[in-house]
Amino acid sequence: MRRRIKLFSLLSLVLASAMVLTACFGGGTETKNSQVLNLAEMSEPPNLDSAKTTDVVSFMILGNTMEGLYRLDKDSKPVLGMAAKEPEVSEDNLKWTFTLRDAKWSDGKPVTAHDFEYAWKRALDPKTASEYAYILYPLKGAEAYNTGNGSADDVGVKALDDKTLEVVLERPIPYFKDLLCFATFLPQRKDIVEQYGDKYSLEANTLVYNGPFVLSEWKHNQSFQMKKNPGYWDSGVVKLEEINWQIVKDNSTQVNLYNTEKLDFAYLNSEFIDAFKDDPNTFSIYDGSSWYLEMNQTKDFFKNKKIRQAINLAIDKNTYVNNILKNGSIPAGGLVPPFIKASGVDDNKKYRDLVKMDPQFDPNKAKQLWQEGLKELGLSQAPAIELLGDDTASAKQSMEFIQEQLRVNLGANVQITSVPFKERLERGKNQRFDLLISGWGPDYNDPMTFLDLFTSDNSFNRGKYSNPEYDELVKKSKENGDFKQRFEDLKKAEQILIEDAGIAPLYYRTKIAVKRPFIKDWYWSAIGPEYTLKWASVDTGK
């Protein structure tokens, strides 16, 4: 790829790199005087309504300020949260009866089983328009209610009393406990939701919290803050008193703030990885997400299978990962990332161990398919193509690479549009793009958390890919108690998706970051919230 860098950008890079090198060789503080952390995120959380939110930053905040029946432990495994003990489960594995522990919301009111029933049914209510309503479909009657063919009274969640929650499933599933850790399964207070209406969850003071921390301040597009929740049932293990986040989209600025000790943590993009590679405080974050291009198949141009296949074959994923990202990410040939279990077949093996899919790159074949696709569409040349992505420095760098790959290998005229994270989500939701860089992190440890995204009716299928055979295989897999056959059907579904070029896989993401050595027990996860600070602490040297 030929990369054009303006003189002032190059000068800034040199100066920033020099500053990084100075910091790397200057040592670092090992202790701190208080249980306070200063961190950074690259995006503003769009909203914190657990029935509606869909993004990684909001999930991180909810994961640290809220708690469901279960939460993920230090090893990303489900452990008891609001549930006081393991549930009573019927012999057919359909009825689960939970007893809630004594726990309080941040305003002092008790957390009750009614808060769970209300939250889950609210997410399923068609009026809520929750994009994640489908994750509740394992509940009996949930899909019927959400699609307007049933009633809330028929949904399989019911508060028998303040402390007892009865959950009835449509059919047994192998990952139900994992699901209960997910944000859509969090409780909500009916009185708070109704009090604030459309403003619910849009400010720090328009919701209440039942997790380790409370969101104490939120300055939109600038910063947000959490403080320890003294009323949390397990507050004795929570060491941190305060966490401050700055929203910093530019990686150079993050690194500068870290070097000047205004941040205790910073992500490192490819510009800074080499400078920090010998720093013992640099670490890798495998976040379990899969990244890909979605092609807007509501438009005639991208309905053509050969055009989509050409785009997939025209991008050199190995060069992308090794020369552009340079962070340990893995080139992707399929959708499902390497850590996902082969559920129901062999829990000691990963899905990707049994379903091999190598990254595809064949510029000659891509050019041939491109020309054949244009001919089928009656075009002598392709229209200009908009590539939509985030407005961070690393996102722009990725878009420039893809733009150049499609120009060189296809002759395509690709125009880049960089927008704030929230706008990118909204435009993707409404198909206001040609090509969209998308990523998906797993909600639970099973191939289904990725493969059901691209059924025709899934709201997160931004490109509106549709294949009846794919839909049927995924639907069958959601209902199939024969887990070995289920595995074979999911494998076949993924093969169809890639052969159709329903998406163009790019990479399975790893991120590189640097943190102060005084931060202890900060746990990151490839599932659910990106990280939890419940057990984190500052080594004060005392």
Coordinates of C-alpha atoms in Angstrom, one line a residue:
M1 CA 0.0 0.0 0.0
R2 CA 1.2 3.5 -0.8
R3 CA 0.6 5.7 2.2
R4 CA 0.6 9.5 1.9
I5 CA 1.5 11.4 5.1
K6 CA 1.4 15.1 5.2
L7 CA 4.5 16.8 6.5
F8 CA 2.9 18.1 9.7
S9 CA 1.6 14.6 10.5
L10 CA 5.0 13.0 10.0
L11 CA 6.6 15.6 12.2
S12 CA 4.0 15.0 14.9
L13 CA 4.7 11.3 14.7
V14 CA 8.4 11.7 15.1
L15 CA 8.0 14.0 18.1
A16 CA 5.4 11.7 19.7
S17 CA 7.7 8.7 19.2
A18 CA 10.6 10.5 20.7
M19 CA 8.5 11.3 23.7
V20 CA 7.4 7.7 24.0
L21 CA 11.0 6.5 23.9
T22 CA 12.0 9.0 26.6
A23 CA 9.2 7.7 28.8
C24 CA 10.0 4.0 28.1
F25 CA 13.6 4.4 29.2
G26 CA 12.7 6.7 32.1
G27 CA 11.2 4.0 34.4
G28 CA 7.9 4.2 36.1
T29 CA 6.1 4.8 39.4
E30 CA 5.4 1.5 41.2
T31 CA 3.1 2.8 44.0
K32 CA 0.4 5.4 44.4
N33 CA -1.1 7.1 47.4
S34 CA -4.8 6.4 46.9
Q35 CA -7.2 3.9 45.4
V36 CA -7.9 6.0 42.3
L37 CA -7.4 5.1 38.7
N38 CA -7.3 7.5 35.7
L39 CA -8.1 5.6 32.5
A40 CA -9.2 6.3 28.9
E41 CA -11.8 5.2 26.4
M42 CA -11.9 6.1 22.8
S43 CA -15.7 6.4 22.5
E44 CA -18.7 8.1 24.2
P45 CA -21.2 5.5 25.5
P46 CA -24.4 6.1 23.5
N47 CA -26.7 5.1 26.4
L48 CA -26.8 2.9 29.4
D49 CA -30.3 1.3 29.1
S50 CA -29.5 -2.4 29.4
A51 CA -32.6 -3.2 27.3
K52 CA -31.3 -1.1 24.4
T53 CA -27.5 -0.7 24.5
T54 CA -25.4 -2.6 22.0
D55 CA -21.8 -1.2 22.2
V56 CA -18.7 -2.2 24.0
V57 CA -18.2 0.9 26.1
S58 CA -21.7 0.9 27.5
F59 CA -21.4 -2.9 28.2
M60 CA -18.1 -2.1 30.1
I61 CA -19.9 0.5 32.2
L62 CA -22.9 -1.7 32.9
G63 CA -20.6 -4.6 33.8
N64 CA -19.0 -2.5 36.5
T65 CA -22.1 -0.7 37.8
M66 CA -24.8 -3.4 37.5
E67 CA -25.1 -7.1 38.3
G68 CA -27.5 -9.8 37.1
L69 CA -28.3 -13.2 38.5
Y70 CA -24.7 -14.2 37.6
R71 CA -21.6 -12.2 36.7
L72 CA -18.3 -13.3 35.1
D73 CA -15.5 -14.1 37.5
K74 CA -11.8 -13.4 37.1
D75 CA -11.6 -16.3 34.6
S76 CA -14.7 -15.2 32.6
K77 CA -16.8 -18.0 34.0
P78 CA -20.3 -17.4 35.5
V79 CA -20.5 -17.1 39.3
L80 CA -23.4 -16.1 41.5
G81 CA -24.3 -12.4 41.5
M82 CA -27.8 -11.4 42.6
A83 CA -28.7 -15.1 42.9
A84 CA -28.0 -16.2 46.4
K85 CA -27.4 -19.9 45.5
E86 CA -27.5 -22.1 42.4
P87 CA -31.0 -22.5 41.0
E88 CA -33.3 -25.4 41.4
V89 CA -33.6 -26.9 37.9
S90 CA -36.3 -29.3 36.7
E91 CA -35.3 -32.7 35.3
D92 CA -36.1 -31.6 31.7
N93 CA -33.8 -28.5 32.2
L94 CA -36.6 -26.2 31.3
K95 CA -37.7 -24.6 34.6
W96 CA -35.1 -22.7 36.7
T97 CA -36.0 -21.3 40.1
F98 CA -33.7 -18.6 41.5
T99 CA -33.5 -17.3 45.0
L100 CA -32.2 -13.7 45.3
R101 CA -29.7 -12.6 47.9
D102 CA -30.3 -9.6 50.1
A103 CA -29.0 -6.8 47.9
K104 CA -29.8 -3.1 47.4
W105 CA -29.9 -0.6 44.7
S106 CA -27.8 2.5 45.1
D107 CA -30.7 4.5 46.5
G108 CA -31.2 1.9 49.3
K109 CA -34.2 0.1 47.9
P110 CA -34.0 -3.7 47.7
V111 CA -33.3 -5.6 44.5
T112 CA -36.3 -7.9 43.9
A113 CA -37.3 -10.6 41.5
H114 CA -39.8 -8.1 40.1
D115 CA -36.9 -6.0 38.8
F116 CA -35.8 -8.9 36.7
E117 CA -39.2 -9.8 35.4
Y118 CA -39.8 -6.2 34.5
A119 CA -36.5 -5.7 32.7
W120 CA -36.6 -8.8 30.6
K121 CA -40.2 -8.2 29.5
R122 CA -39.4 -4.6 28.8
A123 CA -36.6 -5.6 26.5
L124 CA -39.0 -8.0 24.7
D125 CA -41.8 -5.4 24.4
P126 CA -42.0 -4.5 20.7
K127 CA -42.5 -0.9 21.7
T128 CA -39.0 -0.9 23.3
A129 CA -37.4 -1.8 19.9
S130 CA -34.5 -3.6 21.5
E131 CA -32.0 -4.8 19.0
Y132 CA -30.9 -7.4 21.6
A133 CA -34.4 -8.8 22.2
Y134 CA -33.6 -11.9 20.4
I135 CA -31.0 -12.9 23.0
L136 CA -34.0 -13.5 25.3
Y137 CA -35.7 -15.8 22.9
P138 CA -34.6 -19.0 24.9
L139 CA -37.4 -17.9 27.3
K140 CA -40.7 -19.6 26.7
G141 CA -43.0 -17.3 24.7
A142 CA -40.3 -14.6 24.3
E143 CA -40.1 -14.6 20.5
A144 CA -43.9 -14.7 20.1
Y145 CA -44.3 -11.6 22.4
N146 CA -41.4 -9.7 20.8
T147 CA -42.8 -10.3 17.3
G148 CA -46.3 -9.3 18.2
N149 CA -47.7 -12.9 18.3
G150 CA -48.0 -13.3 22.0
S151 CA -48.4 -11.5 25.3
A152 CA -46.1 -10.5 28.1
D153 CA -48.0 -12.8 30.5
D154 CA -46.9 -15.8 28.4
V155 CA -43.2 -15.0 28.7
G156 CA -41.3 -17.5 30.8
V157 CA -40.1 -15.2 33.6
K158 CA -42.2 -14.6 36.7
A159 CA -41.5 -13.1 40.1
L160 CA -43.2 -15.6 42.6
D161 CA -42.4 -13.2 45.4
D162 CA -39.7 -10.5 46.1
K163 CA -37.0 -13.1 46.5
T164 CA -38.0 -15.9 44.0
L165 CA -37.7 -15.7 40.2
E166 CA -39.1 -18.5 38.1
V167 CA -37.7 -18.9 34.5
V168 CA -39.1 -21.3 32.0
L169 CA -37.2 -22.1 28.7
E170 CA -38.6 -23.0 25.3
R171 CA -35.9 -25.8 25.1
P172 CA -32.7 -26.7 26.9
I173 CA -29.6 -24.8 25.7
P174 CA -26.0 -25.5 26.7
Y175 CA -25.0 -21.9 27.6
F176 CA -27.9 -20.5 29.6
K177 CA -25.8 -19.5 32.7
D178 CA -23.5 -17.7 30.3
L179 CA -26.4 -15.8 28.9
L180 CA -27.5 -14.7 32.4
C181 CA -24.3 -12.7 32.7
F182 CA -25.2 -10.6 29.7
A183 CA -26.4 -7.0 29.9
T184 CA -29.9 -7.6 28.5
F185 CA -30.5 -9.9 31.5
L186 CA -29.8 -7.2 34.0
P187 CA -32.5 -6.0 36.4
Q188 CA -34.2 -2.6 36.0
R189 CA -36.4 -0.6 38.4
K190 CA -39.8 0.1 36.9
D191 CA -40.3 3.3 38.9
I192 CA -36.9 4.8 37.8
V193 CA -37.6 3.9 34.1
E194 CA -41.0 5.5 34.2
Q195 CA -39.8 8.5 36.2
Y196 CA -37.2 9.6 33.6
G197 CA -39.0 8.3 30.5
D198 CA -37.0 9.2 27.3
K199 CA -34.1 10.5 29.5
Y200 CA -33.7 7.2 31.4
S201 CA -30.0 6.1 31.3
L202 CA -28.8 9.2 29.4
E203 CA -27.2 10.8 32.4
A204 CA -25.4 9.5 35.5
N205 CA -28.3 10.4 37.7
T206 CA -31.2 9.0 35.6
L207 CA -30.7 5.4 36.7
V208 CA -29.8 3.4 39.8
Y209 CA -27.1 0.8 40.3
N210 CA -26.7 -2.5 42.0
G211 CA -23.1 -3.4 41.1
P212 CA -19.6 -2.7 42.6
F213 CA -19.6 0.9 41.4
V214 CA -21.9 3.8 40.7
L215 CA -21.6 6.1 37.7
S216 CA -21.1 9.4 39.7
E217 CA -20.4 11.8 36.8
W218 CA -20.8 11.8 33.0
K219 CA -19.6 14.8 30.9
H220 CA -20.7 13.9 27.5
N221 CA -18.0 13.4 24.9
Q222 CA -15.4 14.4 27.5
S223 CA -15.3 12.1 30.5
F224 CA -17.1 9.9 33.0
Q225 CA -16.4 8.8 36.6
M226 CA -17.3 5.8 38.8
K227 CA -17.1 5.6 42.6
K228 CA -17.3 2.6 44.9
N229 CA -20.9 1.6 45.7
P230 CA -21.0 1.2 49.5
G231 CA -24.3 -0.6 49.4
Y232 CA -23.1 -3.4 47.0
W233 CA -23.5 -6.8 48.7
D234 CA -19.9 -7.8 48.0
S235 CA -18.4 -4.3 48.7
G236 CA -15.7 -5.8 51.0
V237 CA -13.7 -7.1 48.0
V238 CA -13.9 -3.8 46.1
K239 CA -10.7 -1.8 46.7
L240 CA -10.9 1.1 44.3
E241 CA -12.6 4.2 45.5
E242 CA -12.8 6.1 42.3
I243 CA -12.1 5.6 38.5
N244 CA -11.9 8.5 36.1
W245 CA -12.1 8.0 32.4
Q246 CA -11.2 10.6 29.7
I247 CA -12.7 10.1 26.3
V248 CA -9.7 10.4 24.0
K249 CA -10.1 9.3 20.4
D250 CA -6.6 10.1 19.2
N251 CA -4.0 7.5 20.2
S252 CA -1.1 10.0 20.2
T253 CA -3.0 12.1 22.7
Q254 CA -3.6 9.1 24.9
V255 CA 0.1 8.2 24.9
N256 CA 1.0 11.8 25.7
L257 CA -1.3 11.8 28.6
Y258 CA 0.1 8.6 29.8
N259 CA 3.7 9.8 29.5
T260 CA 2.8 13.0 31.5
E261 CA 1.2 10.8 34.2
K262 CA -2.3 12.1 33.6
L263 CA -3.4 8.6 32.7
D264 CA -2.6 5.3 34.3
F265 CA -3.4 3.4 31.1
A266 CA -3.3 3.9 27.3
Y267 CA -4.0 1.9 24.2
L268 CA -1.2 1.6 21.7
N269 CA -1.8 1.6 18.0
S270 CA 0.8 0.6 15.4
E271 CA 2.6 3.9 15.6
F272 CA 3.7 3.3 19.2
I273 CA 3.9 -0.5 19.6
D274 CA 7.6 -0.7 18.6
A275 CA 8.5 2.1 21.0
F276 CA 6.8 0.3 23.9
K277 CA 7.7 -3.3 23.0
D278 CA 10.4 -3.6 25.7
D279 CA 8.4 -1.9 28.4
P280 CA 7.4 -4.5 31.0
N281 CA 4.1 -2.7 31.6
T282 CA 3.0 -3.3 28.0
F283 CA 0.4 -6.1 27.7
S284 CA -1.8 -7.7 25.1
I285 CA -5.6 -7.8 25.3
Y286 CA -7.3 -10.6 23.3
D287 CA -10.9 -9.3 23.3
G288 CA -12.5 -12.1 21.4
S289 CA -14.0 -9.9 18.7
S290 CA -14.3 -10.7 15.0
W291 CA -13.9 -7.8 12.5
Y292 CA -15.3 -7.8 9.0
L293 CA -16.6 -5.7 6.2
E294 CA -20.4 -5.5 5.7
M295 CA -21.7 -4.7 2.2
N296 CA -25.0 -3.0 1.9
Q297 CA -27.1 -5.6 0.1
T298 CA -30.1 -3.4 0.0
K299 CA -28.3 -1.8 -2.9
D300 CA -28.3 -3.5 -6.3
F301 CA -24.5 -3.3 -6.7
F302 CA -23.8 -5.3 -3.5
K303 CA -26.6 -7.8 -4.2
N304 CA -24.3 -9.2 -6.8
K305 CA -22.5 -12.2 -5.3
K306 CA -19.4 -11.8 -7.6
I307 CA -18.9 -8.2 -6.6
R308 CA -19.0 -9.2 -2.9
Q309 CA -16.6 -12.1 -3.5
A310 CA -14.2 -9.8 -5.4
I311 CA -14.1 -7.3 -2.5
N312 CA -13.3 -10.2 -0.1
L313 CA -10.5 -11.6 -2.3
A314 CA -9.0 -8.1 -3.0
I315 CA -8.0 -7.4 0.6
D316 CA -4.7 -8.9 1.9
K317 CA -5.6 -9.7 5.5
N318 CA -2.1 -10.9 6.4
T319 CA -0.5 -7.6 5.3
Y320 CA -3.3 -5.7 7.0
V321 CA -2.6 -7.4 10.3
N322 CA 1.2 -7.5 10.1
N323 CA 1.9 -4.1 8.6
I324 CA -1.0 -1.9 9.6
L325 CA -2.4 -3.2 12.9
K326 CA 0.8 -4.7 14.2
N327 CA -0.9 -5.7 17.5
G328 CA -1.0 -9.5 17.4
S329 CA -4.5 -9.6 15.7
I330 CA -5.1 -12.8 13.7
P331 CA -6.0 -12.7 10.0
A332 CA -9.6 -14.0 9.6
G333 CA -10.9 -16.5 7.1
G334 CA -14.2 -17.0 8.8
L335 CA -16.5 -15.3 11.2
V336 CA -16.1 -17.3 14.5
P337 CA -12.9 -16.4 16.4
P338 CA -10.3 -18.9 17.7
F339 CA -11.2 -19.0 21.4
I340 CA -14.9 -20.1 21.0
K341 CA -15.6 -23.6 22.3
A342 CA -16.8 -26.5 20.2
S343 CA -19.9 -26.6 22.4
G344 CA -21.6 -30.0 22.8
V345 CA -18.9 -31.8 20.7
D346 CA -15.7 -31.4 22.6
D347 CA -15.4 -28.8 25.3
N348 CA -11.6 -29.3 25.3
K349 CA -11.4 -28.2 21.7
K350 CA -12.2 -24.9 20.0
Y351 CA -14.6 -24.5 17.1
R352 CA -11.8 -23.2 14.9
D353 CA -9.7 -26.3 15.6
L354 CA -12.4 -28.4 13.9
V355 CA -13.6 -25.9 11.3
K356 CA -10.6 -24.6 9.4
M357 CA -11.0 -21.4 7.3
D358 CA -7.9 -19.7 6.0
P359 CA -7.8 -16.0 5.1
Q360 CA -8.5 -15.5 1.4
F361 CA -6.5 -13.2 -0.9
D362 CA -6.3 -13.6 -4.6
P363 CA -6.1 -10.3 -6.5
N364 CA -6.2 -11.9 -9.9
K365 CA -9.4 -13.9 -9.1
A366 CA -10.8 -10.8 -7.5
K367 CA -10.3 -8.7 -10.6
Q368 CA -11.9 -11.4 -12.7
L369 CA -15.0 -11.7 -10.5
W370 CA -15.2 -7.9 -10.3
Q371 CA -15.4 -7.6 -14.1
E372 CA -17.9 -10.5 -14.4
G373 CA -20.0 -8.8 -11.7
L374 CA -20.0 -5.5 -13.5
K375 CA -21.0 -7.2 -16.7
E376 CA -23.9 -9.0 -15.0
L377 CA -25.0 -5.6 -13.7
G378 CA -24.8 -4.0 -17.1
L379 CA -22.0 -1.6 -15.9
S380 CA -18.8 -0.6 -17.7
Q381 CA -17.4 0.7 -14.4
A382 CA -18.3 0.6 -10.7
P383 CA -20.0 3.5 -9.0
A384 CA -18.1 5.4 -6.3
I385 CA -18.2 3.4 -3.0
E386 CA -18.5 4.9 0.5
L387 CA -16.5 3.2 3.2
L388 CA -17.9 4.0 6.6
G389 CA -16.0 3.8 9.9
D390 CA -15.1 5.4 13.2
D391 CA -13.3 8.7 13.5
T392 CA -10.4 7.4 15.6
A393 CA -6.8 7.5 14.2
S394 CA -6.5 3.7 14.1
A395 CA -9.9 3.4 12.3
K396 CA -8.9 5.9 9.7
Q397 CA -5.6 4.0 9.2
S398 CA -7.5 0.8 8.6
M399 CA -9.9 2.5 6.1
E400 CA -7.0 4.0 4.2
F401 CA -5.5 0.5 3.8
I402 CA -8.8 -1.0 2.6
Q403 CA -9.4 1.9 0.3
E404 CA -6.0 1.4 -1.3
Q405 CA -6.4 -2.4 -1.6
L406 CA -9.7 -2.0 -3.5
R407 CA -8.2 0.7 -5.7
V408 CA -5.1 -1.3 -6.7
N409 CA -6.7 -4.7 -6.9
L410 CA -10.1 -3.8 -8.4
G411 CA -9.8 -0.3 -9.7
A412 CA -12.6 0.7 -7.3
N413 CA -13.1 4.4 -6.3
V414 CA -13.6 4.2 -2.6
Q415 CA -14.4 7.3 -0.6
I416 CA -13.8 7.3 3.2
T417 CA -16.3 8.6 5.7
S418 CA -15.2 8.9 9.3
V419 CA -17.8 9.6 11.9
P420 CA -18.1 9.5 15.7
F421 CA -18.8 6.0 17.2
K422 CA -22.4 6.7 18.0
E423 CA -23.1 8.0 14.5
R424 CA -21.4 5.0 13.0
L425 CA -23.7 2.7 15.0
E426 CA -26.8 4.7 13.9
R427 CA -25.8 4.8 10.2
G428 CA -25.1 1.1 10.3
K429 CA -28.5 0.4 11.8
N430 CA -30.2 2.4 9.1
Q431 CA -28.1 1.0 6.1
R432 CA -26.6 4.5 5.4
F433 CA -23.4 3.1 4.0
D434 CA -21.9 1.1 1.1
L435 CA -19.2 -0.7 3.0
L436 CA -19.1 -0.7 6.8
I437 CA -16.2 -1.8 9.1
S438 CA -18.0 -3.8 11.8
G439 CA -16.9 -5.8 14.8
W440 CA -18.6 -8.2 17.1
G441 CA -17.6 -9.4 20.5
P442 CA -19.1 -12.6 21.9
D443 CA -22.0 -12.4 24.3
Y444 CA -21.4 -16.0 25.4
N445 CA -19.0 -18.8 24.6
D446 CA -20.7 -20.6 21.7
P447 CA -20.5 -20.2 17.9
M448 CA -24.2 -19.2 17.9
T449 CA -23.3 -15.8 19.4
F450 CA -21.6 -15.0 16.0
L451 CA -23.6 -17.1 13.5
D452 CA -27.1 -15.9 14.3
L453 CA -26.0 -12.3 13.5
F454 CA -26.5 -12.9 9.8
T455 CA -29.9 -14.5 9.7
S456 CA -32.2 -12.4 7.5
D457 CA -34.2 -10.9 10.4
N458 CA -31.3 -10.1 12.8
S459 CA -31.2 -6.4 13.6
F460 CA -27.3 -6.5 13.8
N461 CA -27.2 -7.8 10.2
R462 CA -26.4 -4.3 9.0
G463 CA -25.7 -5.3 5.4
K464 CA -29.0 -7.3 5.2
Y465 CA -27.4 -10.5 3.9
S466 CA -30.0 -13.1 3.3
N467 CA -29.9 -16.8 2.5
P468 CA -32.8 -19.1 3.3
E469 CA -30.6 -22.1 3.7
Y470 CA -28.4 -20.2 6.2
D471 CA -31.5 -19.0 8.1
E472 CA -32.8 -22.6 8.3
L473 CA -29.5 -24.0 9.6
V474 CA -29.2 -21.4 12.3
K475 CA -32.9 -21.8 13.3
K476 CA -32.5 -25.6 13.5
S477 CA -29.4 -25.2 15.6
K478 CA -31.2 -23.1 18.2
E479 CA -33.8 -25.9 18.6
N480 CA -31.7 -29.0 18.2
G481 CA -31.0 -31.1 21.3
D482 CA -28.6 -33.2 19.4
F483 CA -25.5 -31.1 20.0
K484 CA -23.3 -33.0 17.5
Q485 CA -25.7 -32.4 14.7
R486 CA -26.1 -28.9 15.8
F487 CA -22.3 -28.4 15.5
E488 CA -22.4 -29.8 11.9
D489 CA -25.2 -27.4 11.0
L490 CA -23.4 -24.4 12.4
K491 CA -20.3 -25.4 10.5
K492 CA -22.2 -25.6 7.3
A493 CA -23.9 -22.2 7.9
E494 CA -20.6 -20.5 8.3
Q495 CA -19.3 -22.1 5.1
I496 CA -22.4 -20.7 3.3
L497 CA -21.9 -17.2 4.7
I498 CA -18.2 -17.1 3.6
E499 CA -18.9 -18.7 0.2
D500 CA -21.7 -16.1 -0.4
A501 CA -19.3 -13.4 0.8
G502 CA -22.2 -12.3 3.0
I503 CA -19.4 -10.5 4.8
A504 CA -15.6 -10.0 4.1
P505 CA -13.7 -11.3 7.2
L506 CA -10.8 -9.1 8.2
Y507 CA -9.3 -10.2 11.5
Y508 CA -9.7 -11.5 15.1
R509 CA -8.7 -8.6 17.2
T510 CA -5.9 -8.3 19.8
K511 CA -5.1 -4.9 21.3
I512 CA -1.9 -3.7 22.8
A513 CA -1.9 -1.3 25.8
V514 CA 0.3 -0.1 28.6
K515 CA -0.6 0.4 32.3
R516 CA 1.1 1.5 35.5
P517 CA 2.7 -1.3 37.4
F518 CA 0.8 -0.3 40.6
I519 CA -2.5 -1.5 39.0
K520 CA -3.2 -5.0 40.4
D521 CA -5.9 -7.6 39.6
W522 CA -7.4 -5.8 36.6
Y523 CA -9.2 -8.6 34.7
W524 CA -10.0 -8.5 31.0
S525 CA -12.4 -10.8 29.2
A526 CA -13.1 -12.0 25.7
I527 CA -16.8 -12.4 26.6
G528 CA -19.3 -9.8 27.7
P529 CA -17.9 -6.6 29.3
E530 CA -14.3 -6.0 28.1
Y531 CA -13.0 -5.7 31.6
T532 CA -14.0 -5.6 35.2
L533 CA -12.6 -3.5 38.0
K534 CA -14.4 -5.3 40.9
W535 CA -11.2 -6.9 42.1
A536 CA -8.7 -4.3 40.9
S537 CA -6.6 -2.2 43.3
V538 CA -3.8 0.3 43.5
D539 CA -0.6 -0.8 45.2
T540 CA -0.2 2.1 47.6
G541 CA 3.0 0.7 49.1
K542 CA 1.5 0.3 52.5

